[in-house]
Tab-separated table of C-alpha atoms in Angstrom:
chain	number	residue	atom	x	y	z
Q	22	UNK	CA	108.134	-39.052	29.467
Q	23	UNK	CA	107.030	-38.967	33.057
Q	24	UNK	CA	103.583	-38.944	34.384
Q	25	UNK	CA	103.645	-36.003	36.297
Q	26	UNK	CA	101.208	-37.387	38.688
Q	27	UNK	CA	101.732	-35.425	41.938
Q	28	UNK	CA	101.250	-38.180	44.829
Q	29	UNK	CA	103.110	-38.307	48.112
Q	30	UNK	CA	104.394	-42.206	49.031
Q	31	UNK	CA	103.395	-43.816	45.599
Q	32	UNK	CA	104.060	-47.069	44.847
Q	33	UNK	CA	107.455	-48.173	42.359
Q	34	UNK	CA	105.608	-49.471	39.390
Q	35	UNK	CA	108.233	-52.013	39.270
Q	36	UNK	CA	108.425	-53.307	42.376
Q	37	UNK	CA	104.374	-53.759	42.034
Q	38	UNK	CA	105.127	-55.705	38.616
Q	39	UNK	CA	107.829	-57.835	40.566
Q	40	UNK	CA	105.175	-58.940	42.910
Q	41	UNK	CA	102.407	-59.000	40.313
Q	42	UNK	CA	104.549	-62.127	38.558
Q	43	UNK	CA	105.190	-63.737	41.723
Q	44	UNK	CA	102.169	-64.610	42.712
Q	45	UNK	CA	100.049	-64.464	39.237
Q	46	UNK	CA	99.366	-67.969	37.987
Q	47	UNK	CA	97.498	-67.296	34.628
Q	48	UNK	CA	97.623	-64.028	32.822
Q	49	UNK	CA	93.850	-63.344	32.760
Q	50	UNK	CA	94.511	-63.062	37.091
Q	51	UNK	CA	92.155	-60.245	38.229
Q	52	UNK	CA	94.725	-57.996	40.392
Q	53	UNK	CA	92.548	-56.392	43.941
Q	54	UNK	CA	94.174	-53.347	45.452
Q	55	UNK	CA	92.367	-52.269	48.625
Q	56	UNK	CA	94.698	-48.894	49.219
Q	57	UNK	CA	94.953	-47.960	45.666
Q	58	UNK	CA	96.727	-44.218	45.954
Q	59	UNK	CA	97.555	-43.280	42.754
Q	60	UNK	CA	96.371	-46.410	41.291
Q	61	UNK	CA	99.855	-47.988	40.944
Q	62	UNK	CA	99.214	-51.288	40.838
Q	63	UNK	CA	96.559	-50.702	37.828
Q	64	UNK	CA	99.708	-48.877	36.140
Q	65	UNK	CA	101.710	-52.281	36.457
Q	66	UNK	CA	98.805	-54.104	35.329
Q	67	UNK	CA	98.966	-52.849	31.873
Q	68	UNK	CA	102.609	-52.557	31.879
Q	69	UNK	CA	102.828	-56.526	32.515
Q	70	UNK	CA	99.660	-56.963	29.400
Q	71	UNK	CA	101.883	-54.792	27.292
Q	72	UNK	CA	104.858	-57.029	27.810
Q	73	UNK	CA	103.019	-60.525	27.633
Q	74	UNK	CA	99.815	-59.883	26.073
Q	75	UNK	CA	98.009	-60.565	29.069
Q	76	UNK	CA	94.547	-60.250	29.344
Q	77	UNK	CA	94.815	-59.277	33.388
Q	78	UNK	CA	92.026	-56.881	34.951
Q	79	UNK	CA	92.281	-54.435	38.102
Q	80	UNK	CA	90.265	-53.820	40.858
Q	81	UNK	CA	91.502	-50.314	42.475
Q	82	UNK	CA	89.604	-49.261	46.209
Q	83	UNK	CA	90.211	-45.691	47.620
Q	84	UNK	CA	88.483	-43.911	49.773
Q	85	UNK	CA	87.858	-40.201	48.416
Q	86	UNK	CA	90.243	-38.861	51.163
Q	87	UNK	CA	91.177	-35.228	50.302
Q	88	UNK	CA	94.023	-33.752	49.329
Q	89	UNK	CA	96.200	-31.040	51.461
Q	90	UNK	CA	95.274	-27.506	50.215
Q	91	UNK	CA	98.963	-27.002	50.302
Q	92	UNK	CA	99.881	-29.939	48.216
Q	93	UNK	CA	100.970	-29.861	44.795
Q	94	UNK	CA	98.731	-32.053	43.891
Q	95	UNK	CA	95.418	-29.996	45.173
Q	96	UNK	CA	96.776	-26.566	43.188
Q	97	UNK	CA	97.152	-28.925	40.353
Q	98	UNK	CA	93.078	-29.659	40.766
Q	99	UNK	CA	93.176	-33.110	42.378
Q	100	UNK	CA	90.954	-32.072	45.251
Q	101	UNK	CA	90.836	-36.235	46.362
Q	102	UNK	CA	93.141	-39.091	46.006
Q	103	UNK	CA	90.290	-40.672	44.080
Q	104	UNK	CA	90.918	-38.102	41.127
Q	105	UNK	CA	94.552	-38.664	41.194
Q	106	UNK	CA	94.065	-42.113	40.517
Q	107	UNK	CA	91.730	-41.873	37.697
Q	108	UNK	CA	94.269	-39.033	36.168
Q	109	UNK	CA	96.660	-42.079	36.839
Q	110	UNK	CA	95.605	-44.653	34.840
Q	111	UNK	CA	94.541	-42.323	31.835
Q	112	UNK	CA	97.664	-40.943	31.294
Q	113	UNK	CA	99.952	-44.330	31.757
Q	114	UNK	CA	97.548	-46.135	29.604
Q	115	UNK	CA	98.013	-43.729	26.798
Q	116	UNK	CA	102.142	-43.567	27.528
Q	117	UNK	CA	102.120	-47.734	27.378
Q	118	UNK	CA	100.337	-47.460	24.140
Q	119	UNK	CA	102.861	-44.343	22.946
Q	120	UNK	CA	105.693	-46.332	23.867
Q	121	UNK	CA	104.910	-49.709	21.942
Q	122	UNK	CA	102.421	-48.752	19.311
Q	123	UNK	CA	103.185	-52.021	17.557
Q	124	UNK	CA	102.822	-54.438	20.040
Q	125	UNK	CA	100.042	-52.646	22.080
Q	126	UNK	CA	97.157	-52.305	19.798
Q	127	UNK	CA	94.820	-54.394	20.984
Q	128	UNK	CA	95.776	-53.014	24.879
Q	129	UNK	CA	92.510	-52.408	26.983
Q	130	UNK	CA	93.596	-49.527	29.151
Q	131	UNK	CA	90.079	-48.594	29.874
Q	132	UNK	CA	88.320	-48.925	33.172
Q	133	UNK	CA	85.028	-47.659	35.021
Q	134	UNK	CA	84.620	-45.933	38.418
Q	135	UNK	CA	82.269	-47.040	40.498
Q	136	UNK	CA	80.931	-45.398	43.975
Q	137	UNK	CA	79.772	-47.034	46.660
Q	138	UNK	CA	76.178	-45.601	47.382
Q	139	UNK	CA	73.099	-47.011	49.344
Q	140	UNK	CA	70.206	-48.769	47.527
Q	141	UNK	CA	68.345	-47.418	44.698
Q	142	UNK	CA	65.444	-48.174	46.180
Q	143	UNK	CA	63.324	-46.379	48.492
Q	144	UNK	CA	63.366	-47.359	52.125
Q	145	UNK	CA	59.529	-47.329	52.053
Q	146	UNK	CA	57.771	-48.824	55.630
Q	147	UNK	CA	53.854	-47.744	56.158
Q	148	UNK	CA	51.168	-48.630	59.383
Q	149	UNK	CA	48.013	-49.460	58.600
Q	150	UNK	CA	46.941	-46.086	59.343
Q	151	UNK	CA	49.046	-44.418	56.700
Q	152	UNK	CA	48.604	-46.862	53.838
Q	153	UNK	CA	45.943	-45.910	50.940
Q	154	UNK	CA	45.132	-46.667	47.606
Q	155	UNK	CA	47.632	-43.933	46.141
Q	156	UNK	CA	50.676	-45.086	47.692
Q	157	UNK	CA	49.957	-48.291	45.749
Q	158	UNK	CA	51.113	-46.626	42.897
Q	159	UNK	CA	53.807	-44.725	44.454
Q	160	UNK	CA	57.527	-45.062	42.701
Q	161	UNK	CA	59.611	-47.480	44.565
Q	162	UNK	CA	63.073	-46.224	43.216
Q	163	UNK	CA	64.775	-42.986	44.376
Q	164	UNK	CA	64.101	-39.769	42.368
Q	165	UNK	CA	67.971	-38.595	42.265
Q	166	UNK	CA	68.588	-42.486	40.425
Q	167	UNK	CA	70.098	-42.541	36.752
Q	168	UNK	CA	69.445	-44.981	34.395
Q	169	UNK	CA	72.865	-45.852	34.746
Q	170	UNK	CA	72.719	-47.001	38.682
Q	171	UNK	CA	69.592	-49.014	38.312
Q	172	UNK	CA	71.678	-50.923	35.589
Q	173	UNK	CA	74.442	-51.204	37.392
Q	174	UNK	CA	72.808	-52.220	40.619
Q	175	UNK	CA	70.666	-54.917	38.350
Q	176	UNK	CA	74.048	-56.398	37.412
Q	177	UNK	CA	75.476	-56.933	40.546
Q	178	UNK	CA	71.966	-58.463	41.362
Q	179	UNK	CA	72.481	-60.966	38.658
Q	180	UNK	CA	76.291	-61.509	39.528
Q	181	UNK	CA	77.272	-59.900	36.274
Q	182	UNK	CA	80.662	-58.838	36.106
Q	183	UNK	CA	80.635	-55.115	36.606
Q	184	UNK	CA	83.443	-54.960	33.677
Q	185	UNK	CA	80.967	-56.116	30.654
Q	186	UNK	CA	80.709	-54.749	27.940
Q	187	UNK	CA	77.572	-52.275	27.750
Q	188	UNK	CA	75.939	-50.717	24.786
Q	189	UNK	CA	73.313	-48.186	24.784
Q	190	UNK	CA	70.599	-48.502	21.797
Q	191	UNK	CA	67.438	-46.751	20.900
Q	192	UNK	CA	64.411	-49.459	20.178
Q	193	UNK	CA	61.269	-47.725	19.347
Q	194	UNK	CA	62.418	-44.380	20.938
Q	195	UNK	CA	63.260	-45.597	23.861
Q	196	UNK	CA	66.624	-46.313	25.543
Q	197	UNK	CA	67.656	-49.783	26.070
Q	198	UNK	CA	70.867	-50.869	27.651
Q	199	UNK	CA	72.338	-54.390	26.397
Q	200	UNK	CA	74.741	-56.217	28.568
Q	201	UNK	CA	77.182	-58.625	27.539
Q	202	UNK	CA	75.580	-58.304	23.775
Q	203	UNK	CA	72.195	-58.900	24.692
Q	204	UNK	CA	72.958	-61.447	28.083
Q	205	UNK	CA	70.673	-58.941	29.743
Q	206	UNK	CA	68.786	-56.130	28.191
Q	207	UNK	CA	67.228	-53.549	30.356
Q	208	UNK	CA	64.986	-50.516	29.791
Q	209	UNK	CA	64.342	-47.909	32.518
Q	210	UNK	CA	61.972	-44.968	30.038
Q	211	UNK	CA	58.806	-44.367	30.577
Q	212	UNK	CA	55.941	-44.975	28.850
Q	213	UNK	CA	57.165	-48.111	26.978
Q	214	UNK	CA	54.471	-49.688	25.061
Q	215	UNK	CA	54.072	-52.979	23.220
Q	216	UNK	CA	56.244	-51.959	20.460
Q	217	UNK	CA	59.601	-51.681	22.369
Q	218	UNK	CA	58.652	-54.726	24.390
Q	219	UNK	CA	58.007	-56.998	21.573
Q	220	UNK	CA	61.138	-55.784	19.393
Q	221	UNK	CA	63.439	-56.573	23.043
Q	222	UNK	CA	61.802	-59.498	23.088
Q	223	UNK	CA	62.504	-60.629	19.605
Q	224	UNK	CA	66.067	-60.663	20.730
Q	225	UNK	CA	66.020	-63.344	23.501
Q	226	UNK	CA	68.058	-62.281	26.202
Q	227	UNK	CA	68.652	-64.185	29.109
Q	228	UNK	CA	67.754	-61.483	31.151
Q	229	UNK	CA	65.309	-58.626	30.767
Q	230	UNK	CA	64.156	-55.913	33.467
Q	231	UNK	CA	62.628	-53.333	33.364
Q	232	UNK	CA	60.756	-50.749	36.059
Q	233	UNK	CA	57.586	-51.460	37.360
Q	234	UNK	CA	56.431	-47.769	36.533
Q	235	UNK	CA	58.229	-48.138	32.787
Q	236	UNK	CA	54.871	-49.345	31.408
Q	237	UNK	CA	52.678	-46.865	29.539
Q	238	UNK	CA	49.128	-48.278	30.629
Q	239	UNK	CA	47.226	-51.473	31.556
Q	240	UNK	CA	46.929	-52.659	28.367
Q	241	UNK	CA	50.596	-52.687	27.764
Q	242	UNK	CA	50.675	-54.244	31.082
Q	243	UNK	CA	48.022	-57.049	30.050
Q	244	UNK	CA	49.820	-58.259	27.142
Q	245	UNK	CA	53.194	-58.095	28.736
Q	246	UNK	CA	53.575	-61.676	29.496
Q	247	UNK	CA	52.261	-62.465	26.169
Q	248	UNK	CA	54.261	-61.502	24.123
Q	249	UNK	CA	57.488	-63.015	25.800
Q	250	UNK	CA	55.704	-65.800	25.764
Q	251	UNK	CA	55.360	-65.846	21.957
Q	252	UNK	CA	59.137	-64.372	21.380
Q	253	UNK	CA	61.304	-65.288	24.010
Q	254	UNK	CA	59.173	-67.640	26.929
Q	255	UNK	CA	62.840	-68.475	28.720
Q	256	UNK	CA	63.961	-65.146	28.828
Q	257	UNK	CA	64.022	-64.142	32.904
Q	258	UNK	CA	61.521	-61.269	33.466
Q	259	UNK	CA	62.716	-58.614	36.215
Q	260	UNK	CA	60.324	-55.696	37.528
Q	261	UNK	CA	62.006	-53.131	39.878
């Protein structure tokens, strides 16, 4: 059954295997492909797990260069090589796993796309002259910011792998993400009040941060370092 991906100059999917078992030494190797295309070399990643059982990982890079209007591939709705690749890895993932349904069970074809974006936070610079009591209290973090890319950017601040496993759980109403099954715990809502803290807190991550505007008043605020101290005293404390 063939792909069907329409891409101009891809890759053989076995000569990228060949290569890949050249120069892997252990089969948990993470595999870096800085002109991805159609994301052939994250095809023969999982083709090589499938045969072994390796537990190998890919790292695809593509710019979002767009496709000729002309192409097969744009009247097909792949208006970037970025979307080709993605369409890519779905569908050979899920013919790897239709192929060998035996052997291929515990296959992790999944992956994450990530774009490359400035900081989350505001670029915020004041004179003397401008500065007052209000802009104290201003937010520090971009209004067009998800939840979702203050976590993300927290993770590469703490040199967590960008592949961990992430779970997304209501404590108290309130939406707290859990990294790494509780390494780091992070909650981004507002108006989170002692009750949410103290239940996180009962968990002992390693990690916990949280936005500086997250809190719902001072009080909340006062007895914030309190009640880590009583639950979890070693856990790191982050405020963005």
């Amino acid at each position: 059954k063939s792909l069907d991906i329409p891409f101009d100059f891809a890759k053989p999917v076995g000569l990228i295997c060949y290569l890949a078992q050249l120069c892997f030494v252990n089969s948990d190797d993470v595999v870096l492909d800085f002109f991805s295309g159609s994301a052939t070399s994250a095809h023969a990643v999982m083709q090589l797990n499938a045969e072994d059982g390796g537990k190998r990982k890919f790292i695809m890079v593509q710019l979002p260069e767009a496709t000729d209007e002309k192409s097969e591939a744009y009247k097909a709705g792949y208006k970037n090589i970025c979307e080709i690749g993605k369409e890519r890895i779905r569908r050979a993932g899920k013919k790897i796993k239709e192929e060998s349904p035996l052997t291929t069970q515990n296959l992790d074809t999944g992956f994450r796309v990530l774009k490359l974006d400035s900081s989350n936070m505001e670029d915020v610079y004041y004179t003397p002259a401008e500065f007052n009591e209000q802009k104290l209290f201003d937010d520090n973090i971009k209004p067009d910011r998800t939840e979702e890319d203050l976590l993300f950017q927290t993770m590469i601040d703490l040199g967590i792998e960008l592949s961990a496993k992430i779970e997304k759980r209501s404590i108290a109403g309130k939406t707290v993400w859990s990294v790494s099954d509780g390494y780091l715990m992070a909650c981004f809502d507002k108006e989170v009040n002692e009750t949410t803290i103290t239940e996180i807190a009962r968990q002992q991550p390693y990690y916990f941060v949280m936005r500086d505007s997250s809190l719902a008043n001072d009080q909340v605020a006062d007895n914030f370092e309190q009640i880590w101290e009583e639950y979890s005293k070693d856990t790191v404390r982050k405020i963005i």
